[in-house]
CSV table of C-alpha atoms in Angstrom, one decimal:
chain,number,residue,atom,x,y,z
A,1,UNK,CA,101.5,80.2,128.0
A,2,UNK,CA,98.2,81.1,126.3
A,3,UNK,CA,100.0,83.0,123.6
A,4,UNK,CA,102.2,80.0,122.8
A,5,UNK,CA,99.3,77.6,122.6
A,6,UNK,CA,97.4,80.0,120.3
A,7,UNK,CA,100.4,80.4,118.0
A,8,UNK,CA,100.8,76.6,117.8
A,9,UNK,CA,97.1,76.3,117.0
A,10,UNK,CA,97.4,78.9,114.2
A,11,UNK,CA,100.4,77.2,112.8
A,12,UNK,CA,98.6,73.9,112.7
A,13,UNK,CA,95.5,75.3,111.0
A,14,UNK,CA,97.0,77.7,108.5
A,15,UNK,CA,98.6,76.3,105.4
A,16,UNK,CA,101.8,78.4,105.2
A,17,UNK,CA,103.0,77.1,101.8
A,18,UNK,CA,105.9,79.4,102.0
A,19,UNK,CA,108.3,77.3,99.9
A,20,UNK,CA,108.5,79.9,97.1
A,21,UNK,CA,108.6,83.0,99.2
A,22,UNK,CA,111.7,85.0,99.8
A,23,UNK,CA,112.9,86.0,103.3
A,24,UNK,CA,111.1,89.4,103.4
A,25,UNK,CA,107.8,87.9,102.3
A,26,UNK,CA,108.1,85.1,104.9
A,27,UNK,CA,108.8,87.8,107.5
A,28,UNK,CA,105.8,89.8,106.5
A,29,UNK,CA,103.5,86.8,106.6
A,30,UNK,CA,104.7,85.6,110.0
A,31,UNK,CA,104.6,89.1,111.5
A,32,UNK,CA,101.1,89.7,110.1
A,33,UNK,CA,99.8,86.4,111.4
A,34,UNK,CA,101.4,87.0,114.8
A,35,UNK,CA,99.8,90.5,115.0
A,36,UNK,CA,96.3,89.0,114.2
A,37,UNK,CA,96.7,86.4,116.8
A,38,UNK,CA,97.9,89.0,119.3
A,39,UNK,CA,94.9,91.2,118.6
A,40,UNK,CA,92.5,88.3,118.9
A,41,UNK,CA,94.0,87.2,122.2
A,42,UNK,CA,94.0,90.8,123.6
A,43,UNK,CA,90.4,91.2,122.6
A,44,UNK,CA,89.3,87.9,124.0
A,45,UNK,CA,91.2,88.7,127.2
A,46,UNK,CA,89.5,92.1,127.5
A,47,UNK,CA,86.1,90.4,126.8
A,48,UNK,CA,86.6,88.1,129.8
A,49,UNK,CA,88.1,90.8,132.0
A,50,UNK,CA,91.7,89.6,132.0
A,51,UNK,CA,92.9,92.8,130.3
A,52,UNK,CA,91.5,96.3,130.4
A,53,UNK,CA,91.1,98.2,127.1
A,54,UNK,CA,91.9,101.5,128.8
A,55,UNK,CA,95.7,101.2,128.2
A,56,UNK,CA,95.0,100.9,124.5
A,57,UNK,CA,93.3,104.3,124.1
A,58,UNK,CA,95.2,106.5,121.7
A,59,UNK,CA,94.4,110.1,120.6
A,60,UNK,CA,90.9,110.0,122.1
A,61,UNK,CA,89.9,106.7,120.3
A,62,UNK,CA,88.7,103.7,122.2
A,63,UNK,CA,91.0,100.8,122.9
A,64,UNK,CA,88.8,98.5,120.8
A,65,UNK,CA,89.7,100.7,117.7
A,66,UNK,CA,93.4,100.3,118.5
A,67,UNK,CA,93.1,96.5,118.7
A,68,UNK,CA,91.2,96.5,115.5
A,69,UNK,CA,93.9,98.5,113.9
A,70,UNK,CA,96.5,96.0,115.1
A,71,UNK,CA,94.4,93.2,113.5
A,72,UNK,CA,94.0,95.1,110.2
A,73,UNK,CA,97.7,95.8,110.1
A,74,UNK,CA,98.4,92.1,110.6
A,75,UNK,CA,96.0,91.2,107.8
A,76,UNK,CA,97.6,93.7,105.4
A,77,UNK,CA,101.1,92.5,106.2
A,78,UNK,CA,100.1,88.9,105.5
A,79,UNK,CA,98.5,89.9,102.3
A,80,UNK,CA,101.5,91.8,101.2
A,81,UNK,CA,103.7,88.8,102.0
A,82,UNK,CA,101.6,86.5,99.8
A,83,UNK,CA,101.4,89.1,97.0
A,84,UNK,CA,103.0,86.9,94.4
A,85,UNK,CA,101.0,83.8,95.1
């Protein structure tokens, strides 16, 4: 439920202005923004003790680094989607 409310909040705030984007660009933008929202929600949940960062450890790196990688990937996907703007 929290994820749905957060996605609705992001949709209301962000000006998508995707009228002149093709389908692949729209997919990249929406996927990127969803990844950023997911990373923020997971980080906030781990900050308040809802989630543990231990399952996100990968190759000896901390879970926080993995969450940051998810957020950066989302930012890059959204930027690639808006490349022609």
